[in-house]
Coordinates of C-alpha atoms in Angstrom, one line a residue:
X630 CA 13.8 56.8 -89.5
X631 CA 15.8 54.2 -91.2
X632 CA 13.4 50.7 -92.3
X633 CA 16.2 48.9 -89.7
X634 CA 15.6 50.9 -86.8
X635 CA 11.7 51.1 -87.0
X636 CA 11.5 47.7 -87.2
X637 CA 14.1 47.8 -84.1
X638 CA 11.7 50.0 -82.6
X639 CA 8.9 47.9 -83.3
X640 CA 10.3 44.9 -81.8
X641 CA 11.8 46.3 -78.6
X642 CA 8.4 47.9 -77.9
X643 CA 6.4 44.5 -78.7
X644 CA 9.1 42.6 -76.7
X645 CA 8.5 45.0 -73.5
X646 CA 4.6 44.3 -74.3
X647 CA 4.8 41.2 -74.4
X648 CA 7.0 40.9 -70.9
X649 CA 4.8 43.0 -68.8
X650 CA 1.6 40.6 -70.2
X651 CA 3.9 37.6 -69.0
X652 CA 4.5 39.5 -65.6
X653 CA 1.0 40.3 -65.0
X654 CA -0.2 36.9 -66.1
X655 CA 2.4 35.4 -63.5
X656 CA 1.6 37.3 -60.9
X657 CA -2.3 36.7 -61.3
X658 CA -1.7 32.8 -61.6
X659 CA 0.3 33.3 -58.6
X660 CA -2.6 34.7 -56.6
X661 CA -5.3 32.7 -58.7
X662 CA -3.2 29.2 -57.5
X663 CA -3.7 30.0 -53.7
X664 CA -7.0 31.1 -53.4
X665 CA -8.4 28.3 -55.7
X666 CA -6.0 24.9 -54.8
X667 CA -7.6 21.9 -54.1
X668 CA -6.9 21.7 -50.4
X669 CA -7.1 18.6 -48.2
X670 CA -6.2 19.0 -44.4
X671 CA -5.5 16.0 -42.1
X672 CA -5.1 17.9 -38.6
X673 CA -8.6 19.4 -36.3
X674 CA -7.1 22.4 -36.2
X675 CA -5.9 23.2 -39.5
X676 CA -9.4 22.6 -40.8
X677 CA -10.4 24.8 -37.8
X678 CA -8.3 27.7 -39.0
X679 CA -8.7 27.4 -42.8
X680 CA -12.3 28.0 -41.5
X681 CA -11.6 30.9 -39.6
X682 CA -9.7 32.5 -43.0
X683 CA -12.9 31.5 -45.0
X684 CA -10.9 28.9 -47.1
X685 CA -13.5 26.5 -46.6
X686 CA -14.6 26.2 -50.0
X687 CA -11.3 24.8 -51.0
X688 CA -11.0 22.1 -48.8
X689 CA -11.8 18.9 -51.0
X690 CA -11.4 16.2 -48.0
X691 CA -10.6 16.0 -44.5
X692 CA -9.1 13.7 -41.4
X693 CA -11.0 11.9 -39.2
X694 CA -9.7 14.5 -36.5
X695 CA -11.5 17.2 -38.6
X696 CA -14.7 17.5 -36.6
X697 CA -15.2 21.0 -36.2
X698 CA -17.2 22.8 -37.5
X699 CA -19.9 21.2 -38.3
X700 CA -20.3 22.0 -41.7
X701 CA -17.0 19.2 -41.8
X702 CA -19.3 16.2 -42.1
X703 CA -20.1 17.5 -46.1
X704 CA -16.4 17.0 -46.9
X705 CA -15.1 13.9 -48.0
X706 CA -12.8 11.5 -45.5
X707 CA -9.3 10.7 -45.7
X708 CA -8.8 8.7 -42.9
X709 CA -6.8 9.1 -39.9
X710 CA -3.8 11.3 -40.2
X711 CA -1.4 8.6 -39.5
X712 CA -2.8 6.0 -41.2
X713 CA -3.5 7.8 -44.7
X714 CA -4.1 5.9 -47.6
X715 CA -2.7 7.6 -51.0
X716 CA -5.7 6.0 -53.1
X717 CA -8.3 7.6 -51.4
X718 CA -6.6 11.2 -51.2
X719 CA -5.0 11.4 -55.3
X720 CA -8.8 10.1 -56.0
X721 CA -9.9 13.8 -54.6
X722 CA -7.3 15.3 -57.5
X723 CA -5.7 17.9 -54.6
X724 CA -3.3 20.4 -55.2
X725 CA -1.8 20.7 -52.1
X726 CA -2.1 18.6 -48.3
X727 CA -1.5 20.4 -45.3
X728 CA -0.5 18.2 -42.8
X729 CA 1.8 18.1 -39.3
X730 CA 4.8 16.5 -38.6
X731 CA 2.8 13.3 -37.3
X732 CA 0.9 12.4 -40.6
X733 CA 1.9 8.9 -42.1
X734 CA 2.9 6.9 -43.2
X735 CA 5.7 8.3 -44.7
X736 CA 5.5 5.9 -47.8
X737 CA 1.9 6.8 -48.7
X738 CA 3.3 10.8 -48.2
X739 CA 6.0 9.7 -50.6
X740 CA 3.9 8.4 -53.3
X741 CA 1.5 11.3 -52.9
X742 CA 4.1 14.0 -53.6
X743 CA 5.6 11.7 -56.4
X744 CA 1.6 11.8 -57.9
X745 CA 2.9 15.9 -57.9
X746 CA 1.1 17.0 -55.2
X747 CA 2.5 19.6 -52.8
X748 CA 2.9 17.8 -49.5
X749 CA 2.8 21.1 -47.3
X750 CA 4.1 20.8 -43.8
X751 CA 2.1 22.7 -41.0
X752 CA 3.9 23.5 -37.5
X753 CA 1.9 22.0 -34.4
X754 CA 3.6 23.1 -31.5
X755 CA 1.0 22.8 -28.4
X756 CA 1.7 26.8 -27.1
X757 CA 0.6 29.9 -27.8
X758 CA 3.4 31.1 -29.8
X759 CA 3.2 27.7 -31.6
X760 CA -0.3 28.4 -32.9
X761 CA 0.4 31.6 -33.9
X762 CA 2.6 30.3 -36.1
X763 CA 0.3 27.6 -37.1
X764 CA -2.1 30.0 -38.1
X765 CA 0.7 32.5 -39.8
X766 CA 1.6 29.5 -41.9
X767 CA -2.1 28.5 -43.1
X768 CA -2.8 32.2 -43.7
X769 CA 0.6 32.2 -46.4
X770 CA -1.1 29.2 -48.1
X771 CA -4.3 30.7 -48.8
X772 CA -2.6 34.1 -49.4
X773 CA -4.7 35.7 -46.6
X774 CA -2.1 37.1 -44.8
X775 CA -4.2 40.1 -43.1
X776 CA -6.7 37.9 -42.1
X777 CA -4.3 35.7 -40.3
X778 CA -2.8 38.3 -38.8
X779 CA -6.1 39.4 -37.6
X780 CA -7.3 35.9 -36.8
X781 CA -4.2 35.9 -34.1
X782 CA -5.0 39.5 -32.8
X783 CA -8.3 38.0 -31.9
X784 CA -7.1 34.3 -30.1
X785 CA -4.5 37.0 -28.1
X786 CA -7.1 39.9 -26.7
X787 CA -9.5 36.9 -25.9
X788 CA -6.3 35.2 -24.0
X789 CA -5.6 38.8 -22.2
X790 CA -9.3 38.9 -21.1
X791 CA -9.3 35.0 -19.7
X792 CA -5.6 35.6 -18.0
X793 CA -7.0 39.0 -16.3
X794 CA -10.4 36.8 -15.3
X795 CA -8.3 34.1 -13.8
X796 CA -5.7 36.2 -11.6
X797 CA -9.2 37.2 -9.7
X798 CA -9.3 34.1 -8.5
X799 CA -7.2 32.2 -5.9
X800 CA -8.4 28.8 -6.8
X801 CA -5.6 26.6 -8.3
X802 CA -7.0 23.1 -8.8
X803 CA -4.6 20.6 -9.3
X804 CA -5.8 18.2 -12.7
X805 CA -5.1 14.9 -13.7
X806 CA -5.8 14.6 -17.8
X807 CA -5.8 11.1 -18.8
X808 CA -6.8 10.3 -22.6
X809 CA -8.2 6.3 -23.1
X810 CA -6.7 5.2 -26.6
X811 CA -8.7 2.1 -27.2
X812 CA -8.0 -1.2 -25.2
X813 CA -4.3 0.2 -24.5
X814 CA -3.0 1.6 -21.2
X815 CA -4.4 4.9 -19.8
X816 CA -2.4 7.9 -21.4
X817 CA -1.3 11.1 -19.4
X818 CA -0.5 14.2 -20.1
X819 CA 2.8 16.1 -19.0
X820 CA 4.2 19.3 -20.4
X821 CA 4.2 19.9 -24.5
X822 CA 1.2 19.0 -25.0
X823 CA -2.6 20.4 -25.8
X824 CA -4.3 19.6 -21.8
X825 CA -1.4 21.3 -20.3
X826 CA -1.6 24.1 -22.0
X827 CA -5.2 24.1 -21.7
X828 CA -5.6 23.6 -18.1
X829 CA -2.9 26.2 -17.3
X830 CA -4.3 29.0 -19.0
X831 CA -7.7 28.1 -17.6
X832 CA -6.1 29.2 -14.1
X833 CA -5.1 25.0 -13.0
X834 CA -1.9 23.0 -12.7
X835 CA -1.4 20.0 -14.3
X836 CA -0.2 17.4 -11.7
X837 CA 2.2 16.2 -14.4
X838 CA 3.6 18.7 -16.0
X839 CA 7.2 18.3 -14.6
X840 CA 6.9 14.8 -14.4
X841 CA 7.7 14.0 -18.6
X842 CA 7.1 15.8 -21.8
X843 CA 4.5 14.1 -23.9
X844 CA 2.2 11.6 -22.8
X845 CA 3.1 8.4 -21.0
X846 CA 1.4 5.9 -19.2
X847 CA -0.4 6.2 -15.9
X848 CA 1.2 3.8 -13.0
X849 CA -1.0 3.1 -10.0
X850 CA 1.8 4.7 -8.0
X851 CA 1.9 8.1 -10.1
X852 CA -1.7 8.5 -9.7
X853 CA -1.3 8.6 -6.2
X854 CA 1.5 10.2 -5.8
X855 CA 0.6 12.9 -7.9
X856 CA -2.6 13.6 -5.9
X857 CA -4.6 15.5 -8.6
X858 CA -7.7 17.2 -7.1
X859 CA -9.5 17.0 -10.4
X860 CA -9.2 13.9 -13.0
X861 CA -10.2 15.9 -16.6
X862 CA -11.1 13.7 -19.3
X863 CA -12.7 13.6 -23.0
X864 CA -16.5 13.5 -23.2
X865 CA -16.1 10.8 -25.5
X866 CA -13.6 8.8 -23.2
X867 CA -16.1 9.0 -20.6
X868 CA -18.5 7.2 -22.5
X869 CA -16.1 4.6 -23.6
X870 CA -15.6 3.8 -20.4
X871 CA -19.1 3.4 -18.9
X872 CA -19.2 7.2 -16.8
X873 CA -17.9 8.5 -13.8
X874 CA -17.6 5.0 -11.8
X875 CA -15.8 3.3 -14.6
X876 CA -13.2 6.4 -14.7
X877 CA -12.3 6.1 -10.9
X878 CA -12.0 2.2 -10.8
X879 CA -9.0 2.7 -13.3
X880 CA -5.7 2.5 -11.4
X881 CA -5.2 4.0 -8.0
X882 CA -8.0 6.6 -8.9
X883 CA -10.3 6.3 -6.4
X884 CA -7.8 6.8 -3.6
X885 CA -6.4 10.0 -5.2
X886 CA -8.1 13.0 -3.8
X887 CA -10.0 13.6 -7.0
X888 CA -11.2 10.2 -6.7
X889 CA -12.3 10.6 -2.7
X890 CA -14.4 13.9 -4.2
X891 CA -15.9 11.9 -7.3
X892 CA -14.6 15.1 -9.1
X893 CA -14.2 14.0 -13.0
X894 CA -14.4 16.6 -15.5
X895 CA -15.5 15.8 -19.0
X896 CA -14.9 18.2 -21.9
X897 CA -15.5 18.0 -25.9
X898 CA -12.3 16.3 -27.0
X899 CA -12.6 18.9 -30.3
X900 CA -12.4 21.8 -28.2
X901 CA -10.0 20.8 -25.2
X902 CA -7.7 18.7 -28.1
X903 CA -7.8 20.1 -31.2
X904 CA -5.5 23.6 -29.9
X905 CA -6.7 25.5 -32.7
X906 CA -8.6 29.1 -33.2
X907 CA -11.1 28.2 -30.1
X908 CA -8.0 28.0 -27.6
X909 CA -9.1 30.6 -25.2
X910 CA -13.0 29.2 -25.8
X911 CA -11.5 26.0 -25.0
X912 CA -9.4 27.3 -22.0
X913 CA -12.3 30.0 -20.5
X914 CA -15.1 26.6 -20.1
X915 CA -12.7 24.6 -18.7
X916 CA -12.0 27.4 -16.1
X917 CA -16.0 28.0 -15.7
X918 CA -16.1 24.1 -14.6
X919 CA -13.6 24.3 -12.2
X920 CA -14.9 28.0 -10.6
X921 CA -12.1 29.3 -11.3
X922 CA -14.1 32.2 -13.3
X923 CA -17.9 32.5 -13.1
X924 CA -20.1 31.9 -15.8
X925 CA -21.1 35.5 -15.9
X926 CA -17.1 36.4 -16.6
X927 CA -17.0 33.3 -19.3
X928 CA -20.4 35.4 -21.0
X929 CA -19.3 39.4 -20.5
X930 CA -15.7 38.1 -22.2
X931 CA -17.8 36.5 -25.3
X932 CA -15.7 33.2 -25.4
X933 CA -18.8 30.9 -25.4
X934 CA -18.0 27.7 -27.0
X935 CA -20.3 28.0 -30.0
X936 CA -17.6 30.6 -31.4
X937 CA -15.6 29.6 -34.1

């Protein structure tokens, strides 16, 4: 062989080397960015579901909404989602934020993707459907696509087993949800949102659901004219408020039927709120406190509310 071509030879062949060490190099930095970023989530139930994919150890902070699991108070504070404060996230050196479409300001997300972090959008919607696609979509960031896909196999057989417990039953108590937001008006919730969605899959009707979209405030006259049989509130808000009396002396309450009964359902706001991975956990107590399924159903299906 001619001194030309073998050094042709030589090159090609180091050239080709050198490519498929590029390739491979890529395409392990590719997997390597994923499963290591420096993650901060500011929703409940992304946190929840980057905990049920066992990407826990990349989270570097968390919102204030971020309250389950437990194991959430060792993880540094951001804030609350819409009121973020750029400072105090950049100072955590993240990679990426996962966030939904109601994080703010949108200034402070501005300056925190100009600071070249990946601001990384998260779909909410409060269905079924929408959470599968929440979790699809937190599963693609961590690059643990199986064990989202297997994550939403699980929320969907423990769904199948609450909807076959709850068409035993022919109760179909009407519920009122009303979140307290501080020392504003009384909020309550209609269709598109987490309680509705709740309270229907745990067997009820939400008094409201075809009333608005979203949650509004509660007039005297819609209380009553609604007529809810059960008023369901957050274990928290019940506090806030000074306990069951306190509840029913808000508007026309006490004159709805619910009122008249003194029936006032408290739940963990986490679990009834957050619509993450603990759906049908959230869904199967709610139905247990309304005897719409019996305890002994809510323990044979396994959705207890100390799953994850």
């Amino acid at each position: 062989m001619q001194p030309r071509k073998r050094l042709l030879t030589t090159v090609t062949g180091a050239a080709i080397g050198l490519l498929w060490c590029a390739s491979a190099l890529l395409a392990e930095t590719g997997e390597t960015s994923a499963q290591t970023a420096r993650l901060i989530s500011v929703d409940g139930a992304i946190t929840e579901i980057l905990y049920a994919l066992g990407g826990e150890a990349q989270l570097v902070g968390v919102d204030t909404t971020s309250l389950y699991p437990d194991a959430t108070e060792d993880i540094a504070k951001v804030g609350y989602k819409r009121a973020l404060s750029a400072e105090g996230i950049l100072s955590l050196n993240p990679d990426r934020l996962l966030m939904t479409d109601d994080a703010g300001p949108p200034e402070v997300l501005e300056q925190i993707a100009r600071a070249g972090v990946d601001t990384h959008p998260i779909p909410d919607t409060p269905s079924v459907a929408g959470l599968h696609e929440t979790i699809a979509a937190v599963a693609e960031v961590l690059d643990r696509t199986e064990a989202g896909a297997a994550l939403s196999a699980q929320l969907d057989d423990e769904l199948a087993q609450l909807e076959a417990a709850t068409e035993r039953s022919s109760k179909r108590p009407r519920l009122l949800f009303l979140l307290h937001i501080g020392s504003g008006n009384d909020m309550a919730a209609g269709r598109d949102t987490a309680a509705d969605t709740v309270i229907r899959l745990a067997g009820g009707e939400n008094v409201l659901h075809d009333a608005f979209s979203g949650y509004k405030p509660l007039s005297a006259e819609a209380a009553l004219a609604a007529a809810p049989e059960v008023i369901l509130v957050t274990q928290r808000n019940l506090e806030q408020l000074g306990g069951l009396d306190a509840v029913l002396e808000r508007g026309a309450l006490q004159a709805t039927p619910a009122g008249q009964a003194r029936r006032v359902l408290a739940m963990d706001g986490p679990l009834l709120l957050a619509f993450g991975p603990r759906l049908a956990v959230a869904a199967a107590q709610l139905a247990s406190e309304l005897g719409i399924i019996d305890e002994e159903t809510d323990e044979r299906s396994g959705l207890t509310a100390g799953q994850p």
